[in-house]
Amino acid sequence: MTRIHVTKTPKCYVGGAFIRSESGRVAELLDATGAFFANIPQCTRKDLRNAVEAAAKAGPGWAKRSAFNRGQILYRLAEMMEARGVELADSITLSGASKAEASREVAAAIERVVHYAGWTDKYEQVLGSVNPVASAHFNFTVTEPMGIVGILAPDDAPVLGLLSLILPAITSGNSVVVHASTTQPYPSILWGEMLATSDLPGGVVNLLTGVRSELIPTFATHEHIRAISGVANDAERKALRLGAAESVKRVHLRKAEEPIDWFADKMQGAEEIRALVEFKTTWHPVGA
C-alpha cells in the first residue's frame, strides 16, 4: 500500500496559537535546489494589529513575573530547542547553508537563550544605580519594561539573528511582535513550534511572515508599539524613523547594508537589554 505523504502547512505563531493570514495569501518557498518546499503565509496589517493586541494582553503578566521565573522559562525554551536542534538546523539548510554552518548557528542560538536566562535576575543591578543627592533621601534609578517591541529580523542567520533581537526584549519583561526573515522565514515558523511547547506564555512572542514593505508603515506608526528593534535597509530605516517620530517610540536599528557578526560577544548582554528598557527615578526618605 502506498502511503500518502503529508506535507507541512506552515503557520504563524500569534497569541499562543498557530494562524494563517487573514488574507489567505501565501507565497511559495523553494529550497536551495529550486524545488517547492511549502507555502508561507503572507501576513497583512490586520494580522499585525491582531498580534499587537495579543502582545498587549500577555505583556503585563509577563512583566509581573519574578526575574527568577522568567529565567526558568527561558531555560526551558533552550531545552526545547536542544531537543529539536537537528530539525532546526535542517530548516536553515533549506537556503543552501551547509549542515556544519547550520549546526553551528543552532548551537550558538541555544547558548544565547541560556545566556539571557542568566541575565533575568542580574540586569537590574547592572543597569540601575543609587544616585547621590543633597538631601535626606535615597534616590534610585530602576529599570522598567517598555511594553510592546516591534522586531524586524535579519535575512541572514535566520535563527541566531532572530533570537539575538528577541531575547533582550523579553528578558526584561517586554512582549514582542516579530516580522521574520523575508528570504528565510521557515526557521522562524519552526521556532514558533518550540515556543508553543515551552513555558513561555502565549502572546509574549508573536511571529509574522510576509512582505516587509507592506508591514513597515504599521510597525512605524502603531501607537501601542513602544520601540522598534532590528535590521533594516536605508529606505526602511527612514520610514521607521519618520513614523516613530509621530508615535514617539524608540528606534534601535542595525544597517542591512553592513555585515553583522551575530556570533560576536557584543551581540549579547546588558547593553542590548539597556536599549529596550525605560529608566525611572524614585525617591525614598532616609529611615523610611
PDB file of C-alpha atoms in Angstrom:
ATOM      1  CA  MET A   1       0.000   0.000   0.000  1.00  0.00           C
ATOM      2  CA  THR A   2       1.374   3.382  -0.995  1.00  0.00           C
ATOM      3  CA  ARG A   3       1.287   5.914   1.831  1.00  0.00           C
ATOM      4  CA  ILE A   4       0.189   9.456   1.075  1.00  0.00           C
ATOM      5  CA  HIS A   5       2.894  11.934   2.026  1.00  0.00           C
ATOM      6  CA  VAL A   6       1.552  14.548   4.451  1.00  0.00           C
ATOM      7  CA  THR A   7       3.106  17.892   3.576  1.00  0.00           C
ATOM      8  CA  LYS A   8       3.521  20.543   6.221  1.00  0.00           C
ATOM      9  CA  THR A   9       1.363  23.668   6.353  1.00  0.00           C
ATOM     10  CA  PRO A  10       3.483  26.407   7.956  1.00  0.00           C
ATOM     11  CA  LYS A  11       1.572  28.816  10.167  1.00  0.00           C
ATOM     12  CA  CYS A  12       2.490  31.944  12.057  1.00  0.00           C
ATOM     13  CA  TYR A  13       2.517  31.984  15.851  1.00  0.00           C
ATOM     14  CA  VAL A  14       0.337  34.716  17.390  1.00  0.00           C
ATOM     15  CA  GLY A  15      -1.156  34.844  20.877  1.00  0.00           C
ATOM     16  CA  GLY A  16      -0.073  31.295  21.635  1.00  0.00           C
ATOM     17  CA  ALA A  17      -1.921  29.878  18.607  1.00  0.00           C
ATOM     18  CA  PHE A  18      -0.944  28.967  15.060  1.00  0.00           C
ATOM     19  CA  ILE A  19      -2.694  31.145  12.490  1.00  0.00           C
ATOM     20  CA  ARG A  20      -2.993  31.559   8.772  1.00  0.00           C
ATOM     21  CA  SER A  21      -3.030  35.102   7.458  1.00  0.00           C
ATOM     22  CA  GLU A  22      -6.496  36.672   7.449  1.00  0.00           C
ATOM     23  CA  SER A  23      -5.848  37.492   3.782  1.00  0.00           C
ATOM     24  CA  GLY A  24      -5.484  33.842   2.805  1.00  0.00           C
ATOM     25  CA  ARG A  25      -2.419  34.758   0.751  1.00  0.00           C
ATOM     26  CA  VAL A  26       0.645  32.532   0.616  1.00  0.00           C
ATOM     27  CA  ALA A  27       3.994  32.598  -1.158  1.00  0.00           C
ATOM     28  CA  GLU A  28       5.877  29.561  -2.369  1.00  0.00           C
ATOM     29  CA  LEU A  29       9.081  28.766  -0.509  1.00  0.00           C
ATOM     30  CA  LEU A  30      11.655  26.932  -2.603  1.00  0.00           C
ATOM     31  CA  ASP A  31      14.647  25.073  -1.255  1.00  0.00           C
ATOM     32  CA  ALA A  32      18.233  25.620  -2.425  1.00  0.00           C
ATOM     33  CA  THR A  33      17.690  23.324  -5.428  1.00  0.00           C
ATOM     34  CA  GLY A  34      14.649  25.271  -6.602  1.00  0.00           C
ATOM     35  CA  ALA A  35      12.168  22.595  -5.518  1.00  0.00           C
ATOM     36  CA  PHE A  36       8.914  23.541  -3.814  1.00  0.00           C
ATOM     37  CA  PHE A  37       9.039  23.179  -0.017  1.00  0.00           C
ATOM     38  CA  ALA A  38       5.990  24.911   1.464  1.00  0.00           C
ATOM     39  CA  ASN A  39       3.546  27.804   1.215  1.00  0.00           C
ATOM     40  CA  ILE A  40       4.403  30.619   3.631  1.00  0.00           C
ATOM     41  CA  PRO A  41       1.576  32.865   4.939  1.00  0.00           C
ATOM     42  CA  GLN A  42       1.676  36.471   3.747  1.00  0.00           C
ATOM     43  CA  CYS A  43       0.534  38.420   6.785  1.00  0.00           C
ATOM     44  CA  THR A  44      -1.223  41.761   6.465  1.00  0.00           C
ATOM     45  CA  ARG A  45      -1.551  44.928   8.531  1.00  0.00           C
ATOM     46  CA  LYS A  46      -4.643  43.372  10.109  1.00  0.00           C
ATOM     47  CA  ASP A  47      -2.569  40.385  11.235  1.00  0.00           C
ATOM     48  CA  LEU A  48      -0.002  42.792  12.659  1.00  0.00           C
ATOM     49  CA  ARG A  49      -2.650  44.704  14.601  1.00  0.00           C
ATOM     50  CA  ASN A  50      -4.022  41.408  15.936  1.00  0.00           C
ATOM     51  CA  ALA A  51      -0.514  40.432  17.033  1.00  0.00           C
ATOM     52  CA  VAL A  52      -0.127  43.753  18.856  1.00  0.00           C
ATOM     53  CA  GLU A  53      -3.384  43.066  20.709  1.00  0.00           C
ATOM     54  CA  ALA A  54      -2.099  39.629  21.725  1.00  0.00           C
ATOM     55  CA  ALA A  55       1.175  41.155  22.920  1.00  0.00           C
ATOM     56  CA  ALA A  56      -0.718  43.817  24.884  1.00  0.00           C
ATOM     57  CA  LYS A  57      -2.733  41.150  26.719  1.00  0.00           C
ATOM     58  CA  ALA A  58       0.283  38.995  27.546  1.00  0.00           C
ATOM     59  CA  GLY A  59       2.756  41.759  28.382  1.00  0.00           C
ATOM     60  CA  PRO A  60       1.610  42.856  31.864  1.00  0.00           C
ATOM     61  CA  GLY A  61       1.509  39.300  33.209  1.00  0.00           C
ATOM     62  CA  TRP A  62       4.941  38.532  31.772  1.00  0.00           C
ATOM     63  CA  ALA A  63       6.401  41.740  33.244  1.00  0.00           C
ATOM     64  CA  LYS A  64       4.998  40.907  36.699  1.00  0.00           C
ATOM     65  CA  ARG A  65       6.638  37.502  36.842  1.00  0.00           C
ATOM     66  CA  SER A  66       9.688  37.263  39.052  1.00  0.00           C
ATOM     67  CA  ALA A  67      13.076  37.554  37.414  1.00  0.00           C
ATOM     68  CA  PHE A  68      13.868  34.036  38.603  1.00  0.00           C
ATOM     69  CA  ASN A  69      10.737  32.647  36.954  1.00  0.00           C
ATOM     70  CA  ARG A  70      11.476  34.397  33.644  1.00  0.00           C
ATOM     71  CA  GLY A  71      14.935  32.819  33.754  1.00  0.00           C
ATOM     72  CA  GLN A  72      13.443  29.378  34.325  1.00  0.00           C
ATOM     73  CA  ILE A  73      11.101  29.817  31.378  1.00  0.00           C
ATOM     74  CA  LEU A  74      13.888  30.925  29.050  1.00  0.00           C
ATOM     75  CA  TYR A  75      15.975  27.961  30.124  1.00  0.00           C
ATOM     76  CA  ARG A  76      13.024  25.695  29.347  1.00  0.00           C
ATOM     77  CA  LEU A  77      12.958  27.226  25.863  1.00  0.00           C
ATOM     78  CA  ALA A  78      16.614  26.286  25.447  1.00  0.00           C
ATOM     79  CA  GLU A  79      15.685  22.711  26.400  1.00  0.00           C
ATOM     80  CA  MET A  80      13.016  22.617  23.670  1.00  0.00           C
ATOM     81  CA  MET A  81      15.492  23.925  21.112  1.00  0.00           C
ATOM     82  CA  GLU A  82      18.103  21.388  22.189  1.00  0.00           C
ATOM     83  CA  ALA A  83      15.597  18.558  21.729  1.00  0.00           C
ATOM     84  CA  ARG A  84      14.767  19.686  18.185  1.00  0.00           C
ATOM     85  CA  GLY A  85      18.172  21.069  17.270  1.00  0.00           C
ATOM     86  CA  VAL A  86      18.683  18.768  14.286  1.00  0.00           C
ATOM     87  CA  GLU A  87      15.327  19.752  12.809  1.00  0.00           C
ATOM     88  CA  LEU A  88      16.079  23.434  13.394  1.00  0.00           C
ATOM     89  CA  ALA A  89      19.450  23.070  11.667  1.00  0.00           C
ATOM     90  CA  ASP A  90      17.786  21.301   8.729  1.00  0.00           C
ATOM     91  CA  SER A  91      15.457  24.286   8.322  1.00  0.00           C
ATOM     92  CA  ILE A  92      18.486  26.551   7.905  1.00  0.00           C
ATOM     93  CA  THR A  93      19.996  24.304   5.217  1.00  0.00           C
ATOM     94  CA  LEU A  94      16.925  24.909   3.027  1.00  0.00           C
ATOM     95  CA  SER A  95      18.531  28.144   1.845  1.00  0.00           C
ATOM     96  CA  GLY A  96      21.788  26.439   0.916  1.00  0.00           C
ATOM     97  CA  ALA A  97      23.766  26.625   4.153  1.00  0.00           C
ATOM     98  CA  SER A  98      25.912  23.601   4.902  1.00  0.00           C
ATOM     99  CA  LYS A  99      24.979  21.251   7.730  1.00  0.00           C
ATOM    100  CA  ALA A 100      28.068  22.349   9.639  1.00  0.00           C
ATOM    101  CA  GLU A 101      27.141  26.027   9.318  1.00  0.00           C
ATOM    102  CA  ALA A 102      23.550  25.355  10.323  1.00  0.00           C
ATOM    103  CA  SER A 103      24.551  23.252  13.324  1.00  0.00           C
ATOM    104  CA  ARG A 104      26.955  25.967  14.466  1.00  0.00           C
ATOM    105  CA  GLU A 105      24.213  28.591  14.255  1.00  0.00           C
ATOM    106  CA  VAL A 106      21.719  26.476  16.197  1.00  0.00           C
ATOM    107  CA  ALA A 107      24.295  25.722  18.899  1.00  0.00           C
ATOM    108  CA  ALA A 108      25.060  29.434  19.242  1.00  0.00           C
ATOM    109  CA  ALA A 109      21.337  30.264  19.370  1.00  0.00           C
ATOM    110  CA  ILE A 110      20.732  27.782  22.193  1.00  0.00           C
ATOM    111  CA  GLU A 111      23.689  29.204  24.105  1.00  0.00           C
ATOM    112  CA  ARG A 112      22.291  32.696  23.618  1.00  0.00           C
ATOM    113  CA  VAL A 113      18.975  31.663  25.168  1.00  0.00           C
ATOM    114  CA  VAL A 114      20.827  30.269  28.189  1.00  0.00           C
ATOM    115  CA  HIS A 115      22.910  33.456  28.339  1.00  0.00           C
ATOM    116  CA  TYR A 116      19.815  35.647  28.652  1.00  0.00           C
ATOM    117  CA  ALA A 117      18.170  33.212  31.061  1.00  0.00           C
ATOM    118  CA  GLY A 118      21.061  34.075  33.349  1.00  0.00           C
ATOM    119  CA  TRP A 119      20.560  37.821  32.879  1.00  0.00           C
ATOM    120  CA  THR A 120      16.936  37.954  34.052  1.00  0.00           C
ATOM    121  CA  ASP A 121      17.860  38.475  37.720  1.00  0.00           C
ATOM    122  CA  LYS A 122      21.051  40.459  37.109  1.00  0.00           C
ATOM    123  CA  TYR A 123      20.456  43.209  34.551  1.00  0.00           C
ATOM    124  CA  GLU A 124      18.597  45.447  37.012  1.00  0.00           C
ATOM    125  CA  GLN A 125      21.603  45.585  39.334  1.00  0.00           C
ATOM    126  CA  VAL A 126      23.915  46.338  36.405  1.00  0.00           C
ATOM    127  CA  LEU A 127      21.738  48.969  34.731  1.00  0.00           C
ATOM    128  CA  GLY A 128      20.212  50.547  37.843  1.00  0.00           C
ATOM    129  CA  SER A 129      22.027  52.824  40.285  1.00  0.00           C
ATOM    130  CA  VAL A 130      21.941  54.633  43.614  1.00  0.00           C
ATOM    131  CA  ASN A 131      22.304  58.360  42.928  1.00  0.00           C
ATOM    132  CA  PRO A 132      23.929  60.880  45.298  1.00  0.00           C
ATOM    133  CA  VAL A 133      21.529  63.646  46.370  1.00  0.00           C
ATOM    134  CA  ALA A 134      21.938  66.686  48.645  1.00  0.00           C
ATOM    135  CA  SER A 135      19.060  65.817  50.974  1.00  0.00           C
ATOM    136  CA  ALA A 136      17.997  63.200  53.489  1.00  0.00           C
ATOM    137  CA  HIS A 137      16.767  60.828  50.804  1.00  0.00           C
ATOM    138  CA  PHE A 138      17.817  57.804  48.856  1.00  0.00           C
ATOM    139  CA  ASN A 139      17.499  58.257  45.099  1.00  0.00           C
ATOM    140  CA  PHE A 140      17.390  55.146  42.920  1.00  0.00           C
ATOM    141  CA  THR A 141      17.336  54.655  39.151  1.00  0.00           C
ATOM    142  CA  VAL A 142      15.485  51.446  38.288  1.00  0.00           C
ATOM    143  CA  THR A 143      14.528  49.790  35.019  1.00  0.00           C
ATOM    144  CA  GLU A 144      11.069  49.054  33.685  1.00  0.00           C
ATOM    145  CA  PRO A 145       9.963  47.174  30.551  1.00  0.00           C
ATOM    146  CA  MET A 146       8.867  49.416  27.701  1.00  0.00           C
ATOM    147  CA  GLY A 147       5.839  47.337  26.729  1.00  0.00           C
ATOM    148  CA  ILE A 148       5.495  46.037  23.174  1.00  0.00           C
ATOM    149  CA  VAL A 149       8.610  45.937  20.994  1.00  0.00           C
ATOM    150  CA  GLY A 150       8.449  45.505  17.225  1.00  0.00           C
ATOM    151  CA  ILE A 151      11.234  43.270  15.885  1.00  0.00           C
ATOM    152  CA  LEU A 152      12.477  43.166  12.281  1.00  0.00           C
ATOM    153  CA  ALA A 153      14.534  40.000  11.856  1.00  0.00           C
ATOM    154  CA  PRO A 154      17.542  39.843   9.519  1.00  0.00           C
ATOM    155  CA  ASP A 155      17.649  37.756   6.353  1.00  0.00           C
ATOM    156  CA  ASP A 156      20.971  36.209   7.315  1.00  0.00           C
ATOM    157  CA  ALA A 157      21.356  33.999  10.399  1.00  0.00           C
ATOM    158  CA  PRO A 158      17.597  33.308  10.478  1.00  0.00           C
ATOM    159  CA  VAL A 159      17.729  31.670  13.918  1.00  0.00           C
ATOM    160  CA  LEU A 160      20.653  33.306  15.722  1.00  0.00           C
ATOM    161  CA  GLY A 161      19.873  36.770  14.371  1.00  0.00           C
ATOM    162  CA  LEU A 162      16.198  36.372  15.250  1.00  0.00           C
ATOM    163  CA  LEU A 163      16.911  35.317  18.827  1.00  0.00           C
ATOM    164  CA  SER A 164      19.602  37.946  19.296  1.00  0.00           C
ATOM    165  CA  LEU A 165      16.903  40.574  18.741  1.00  0.00           C
ATOM    166  CA  ILE A 166      14.035  38.939  20.640  1.00  0.00           C
ATOM    167  CA  LEU A 167      15.838  37.816  23.796  1.00  0.00           C
ATOM    168  CA  PRO A 168      16.991  41.231  25.127  1.00  0.00           C
ATOM    169  CA  ALA A 169      13.404  42.452  24.840  1.00  0.00           C
ATOM    170  CA  ILE A 170      11.645  39.587  26.619  1.00  0.00           C
ATOM    171  CA  THR A 171      14.375  39.143  29.247  1.00  0.00           C
ATOM    172  CA  SER A 172      13.342  42.463  30.791  1.00  0.00           C
ATOM    173  CA  GLY A 173       9.593  41.776  30.636  1.00  0.00           C
ATOM    174  CA  ASN A 174       8.623  43.223  27.257  1.00  0.00           C
ATOM    175  CA  SER A 175       6.405  41.389  24.780  1.00  0.00           C
ATOM    176  CA  VAL A 176       7.293  41.383  21.082  1.00  0.00           C
ATOM    177  CA  VAL A 177       5.755  41.335  17.623  1.00  0.00           C
ATOM    178  CA  VAL A 178       8.235  39.970  15.114  1.00  0.00           C
ATOM    179  CA  HIS A 179       8.466  40.115  11.355  1.00  0.00           C
ATOM    180  CA  ALA A 180      10.526  37.087  10.378  1.00  0.00           C
ATOM    181  CA  SER A 181      13.210  36.939   7.707  1.00  0.00           C
ATOM    182  CA  THR A 182      11.749  37.588   4.269  1.00  0.00           C
ATOM    183  CA  THR A 183      14.116  35.255   2.432  1.00  0.00           C
ATOM    184  CA  GLN A 184      14.366  32.549   5.118  1.00  0.00           C
ATOM    185  CA  PRO A 185      11.060  32.543   7.005  1.00  0.00           C
ATOM    186  CA  TYR A 186      10.718  28.831   7.706  1.00  0.00           C
ATOM    187  CA  PRO A 187      13.223  28.605  10.611  1.00  0.00           C
ATOM    188  CA  SER A 188      11.166  31.256  12.429  1.00  0.00           C
ATOM    189  CA  ILE A 189       7.975  29.283  11.864  1.00  0.00           C
ATOM    190  CA  LEU A 190       9.634  26.125  13.160  1.00  0.00           C
ATOM    191  CA  TRP A 191      10.973  28.001  16.184  1.00  0.00           C
ATOM    192  CA  GLY A 192       7.404  29.121  16.895  1.00  0.00           C
ATOM    193  CA  GLU A 193       6.500  25.460  17.371  1.00  0.00           C
ATOM    194  CA  MET A 194       9.173  25.272  20.057  1.00  0.00           C
ATOM    195  CA  LEU A 195       7.741  28.353  21.741  1.00  0.00           C
ATOM    196  CA  ALA A 196       4.381  26.602  21.895  1.00  0.00           C
ATOM    197  CA  THR A 197       5.870  23.652  23.799  1.00  0.00           C
ATOM    198  CA  SER A 198       7.930  25.799  26.149  1.00  0.00           C
ATOM    199  CA  ASP A 199       6.544  27.520  29.241  1.00  0.00           C
ATOM    200  CA  LEU A 200       6.600  30.978  27.638  1.00  0.00           C
ATOM    201  CA  PRO A 201       3.074  32.435  27.927  1.00  0.00           C
ATOM    202  CA  GLY A 202       1.230  32.810  24.636  1.00  0.00           C
ATOM    203  CA  GLY A 203       1.383  36.333  23.288  1.00  0.00           C
ATOM    204  CA  VAL A 204       4.788  37.239  24.725  1.00  0.00           C
ATOM    205  CA  VAL A 205       6.374  36.401  21.353  1.00  0.00           C
ATOM    206  CA  ASN A 206       4.309  36.765  18.177  1.00  0.00           C
ATOM    207  CA  LEU A 207       5.799  35.738  14.831  1.00  0.00           C
ATOM    208  CA  LEU A 208       4.607  37.011  11.446  1.00  0.00           C
ATOM    209  CA  THR A 209       5.776  36.311   7.902  1.00  0.00           C
ATOM    210  CA  GLY A 210       5.095  38.202   4.704  1.00  0.00           C
ATOM    211  CA  VAL A 211       6.121  41.192   2.614  1.00  0.00           C
ATOM    212  CA  ARG A 212       8.021  43.607   4.834  1.00  0.00           C
ATOM    213  CA  SER A 213       7.215  46.724   2.804  1.00  0.00           C
ATOM    214  CA  GLU A 214       3.502  46.152   3.496  1.00  0.00           C
ATOM    215  CA  LEU A 215       4.021  45.986   7.262  1.00  0.00           C
ATOM    216  CA  ILE A 216       6.681  48.649   7.830  1.00  0.00           C
ATOM    217  CA  PRO A 217       4.208  51.592   7.948  1.00  0.00           C
ATOM    218  CA  THR A 218       2.131  49.884  10.645  1.00  0.00           C
ATOM    219  CA  PHE A 219       5.214  48.922  12.652  1.00  0.00           C
ATOM    220  CA  ALA A 220       6.340  52.542  12.482  1.00  0.00           C
ATOM    221  CA  THR A 221       3.086  54.274  13.398  1.00  0.00           C
ATOM    222  CA  HIS A 222       1.186  51.846  15.659  1.00  0.00           C
ATOM    223  CA  GLU A 223       0.945  53.726  18.946  1.00  0.00           C
ATOM    224  CA  HIS A 224       0.930  50.598  21.115  1.00  0.00           C
ATOM    225  CA  ILE A 225       4.344  49.546  19.797  1.00  0.00           C
ATOM    226  CA  ARG A 226       6.744  51.410  22.074  1.00  0.00           C
ATOM    227  CA  ALA A 227      10.046  50.505  20.402  1.00  0.00           C
ATOM    228  CA  ILE A 228      11.397  49.096  17.155  1.00  0.00           C
ATOM    229  CA  SER A 229      14.490  46.892  17.052  1.00  0.00           C
ATOM    230  CA  GLY A 230      16.028  45.007  14.178  1.00  0.00           C
ATOM    231  CA  VAL A 231      17.764  45.152  10.837  1.00  0.00           C
ATOM    232  CA  ALA A 232      16.542  47.411   8.037  1.00  0.00           C
ATOM    233  CA  ASN A 233      17.766  48.905   4.782  1.00  0.00           C
ATOM    234  CA  ASP A 234      18.081  52.640   4.169  1.00  0.00           C
ATOM    235  CA  ALA A 235      14.533  53.164   2.891  1.00  0.00           C
ATOM    236  CA  GLU A 236      13.059  51.096   5.734  1.00  0.00           C
ATOM    237  CA  ARG A 237      15.070  52.967   8.357  1.00  0.00           C
ATOM    238  CA  LYS A 238      13.831  56.294   7.022  1.00  0.00           C
ATOM    239  CA  ALA A 239      10.187  55.157   7.037  1.00  0.00           C
ATOM    240  CA  LEU A 240      10.517  53.692  10.526  1.00  0.00           C
ATOM    241  CA  ARG A 241      12.124  56.798  11.990  1.00  0.00           C
ATOM    242  CA  LEU A 242       9.556  59.133  10.440  1.00  0.00           C
ATOM    243  CA  GLY A 243       6.692  57.008  11.720  1.00  0.00           C
ATOM    244  CA  ALA A 244       8.343  56.581  15.110  1.00  0.00           C
ATOM    245  CA  ALA A 245       8.687  60.345  15.472  1.00  0.00           C
ATOM    246  CA  GLU A 246       4.917  60.700  15.045  1.00  0.00           C
ATOM    247  CA  SER A 247       4.067  57.959  17.526  1.00  0.00           C
ATOM    248  CA  VAL A 248       7.012  58.711  19.874  1.00  0.00           C
ATOM    249  CA  LYS A 249       8.732  55.353  20.032  1.00  0.00           C
ATOM    250  CA  ARG A 250      12.345  54.320  20.463  1.00  0.00           C
ATOM    251  CA  VAL A 251      14.206  53.057  17.394  1.00  0.00           C
ATOM    252  CA  HIS A 252      17.188  50.710  17.685  1.00  0.00           C
ATOM    253  CA  LEU A 253      18.163  49.584  14.179  1.00  0.00           C
ATOM    254  CA  ARG A 254      21.160  47.994  12.509  1.00  0.00           C
ATOM    255  CA  LYS A 255      22.005  48.594   8.864  1.00  0.00           C
ATOM    256  CA  ALA A 256      21.139  45.761   6.488  1.00  0.00           C
ATOM    257  CA  GLU A 257      23.801  47.056   4.085  1.00  0.00           C
ATOM    258  CA  GLU A 258      26.597  46.304   6.542  1.00  0.00           C
ATOM    259  CA  PRO A 259      27.754  42.813   7.573  1.00  0.00           C
ATOM    260  CA  ILE A 260      26.695  41.772  11.075  1.00  0.00           C
ATOM    261  CA  ASP A 261      28.554  39.134  13.057  1.00  0.00           C
ATOM    262  CA  TRP A 262      25.711  37.618  15.054  1.00  0.00           C
ATOM    263  CA  PHE A 263      28.153  35.229  16.747  1.00  0.00           C
ATOM    264  CA  ALA A 264      30.124  38.076  18.337  1.00  0.00           C
ATOM    265  CA  ASP A 265      30.021  38.565  22.101  1.00  0.00           C
ATOM    266  CA  LYS A 266      28.980  42.199  21.620  1.00  0.00           C
ATOM    267  CA  MET A 267      25.660  40.997  20.181  1.00  0.00           C
ATOM    268  CA  GLN A 268      24.517  39.859  23.620  1.00  0.00           C
ATOM    269  CA  GLY A 269      24.470  41.196  27.154  1.00  0.00           C
ATOM    270  CA  ALA A 270      23.407  44.113  29.319  1.00  0.00           C
ATOM    271  CA  GLU A 271      23.865  46.782  26.639  1.00  0.00           C
ATOM    272  CA  GLU A 272      21.407  45.015  24.363  1.00  0.00           C
ATOM    273  CA  ILE A 273      18.910  44.903  27.227  1.00  0.00           C
ATOM    274  CA  ARG A 274      19.546  48.583  28.030  1.00  0.00           C
ATOM    275  CA  ALA A 275      18.340  49.591  24.564  1.00  0.00           C
ATOM    276  CA  LEU A 276      14.876  48.173  25.279  1.00  0.00           C
ATOM    277  CA  VAL A 277      14.089  49.254  28.842  1.00  0.00           C
ATOM    278  CA  GLU A 278      12.972  52.517  30.366  1.00  0.00           C
ATOM    279  CA  PHE A 279      14.580  54.126  33.386  1.00  0.00           C
ATOM    280  CA  LYS A 280      12.639  55.501  36.333  1.00  0.00           C
ATOM    281  CA  THR A 281      13.948  57.546  39.276  1.00  0.00           C
ATOM    282  CA  THR A 282      12.452  57.018  42.708  1.00  0.00           C
ATOM    283  CA  TRP A 283      12.936  58.980  45.985  1.00  0.00           C
ATOM    284  CA  HIS A 284      12.800  57.462  49.456  1.00  0.00           C
ATOM    285  CA  PRO A 285      13.299  59.342  52.764  1.00  0.00           C
ATOM    286  CA  VAL A 286      16.162  58.111  54.902  1.00  0.00           C
ATOM    287  CA  GLY A 287      14.797  55.845  57.628  1.00  0.00           C
ATOM    288  CA  ALA A 288      11.514  55.234  55.799  1.00  0.00           C
TER     289      ALA A 288
END
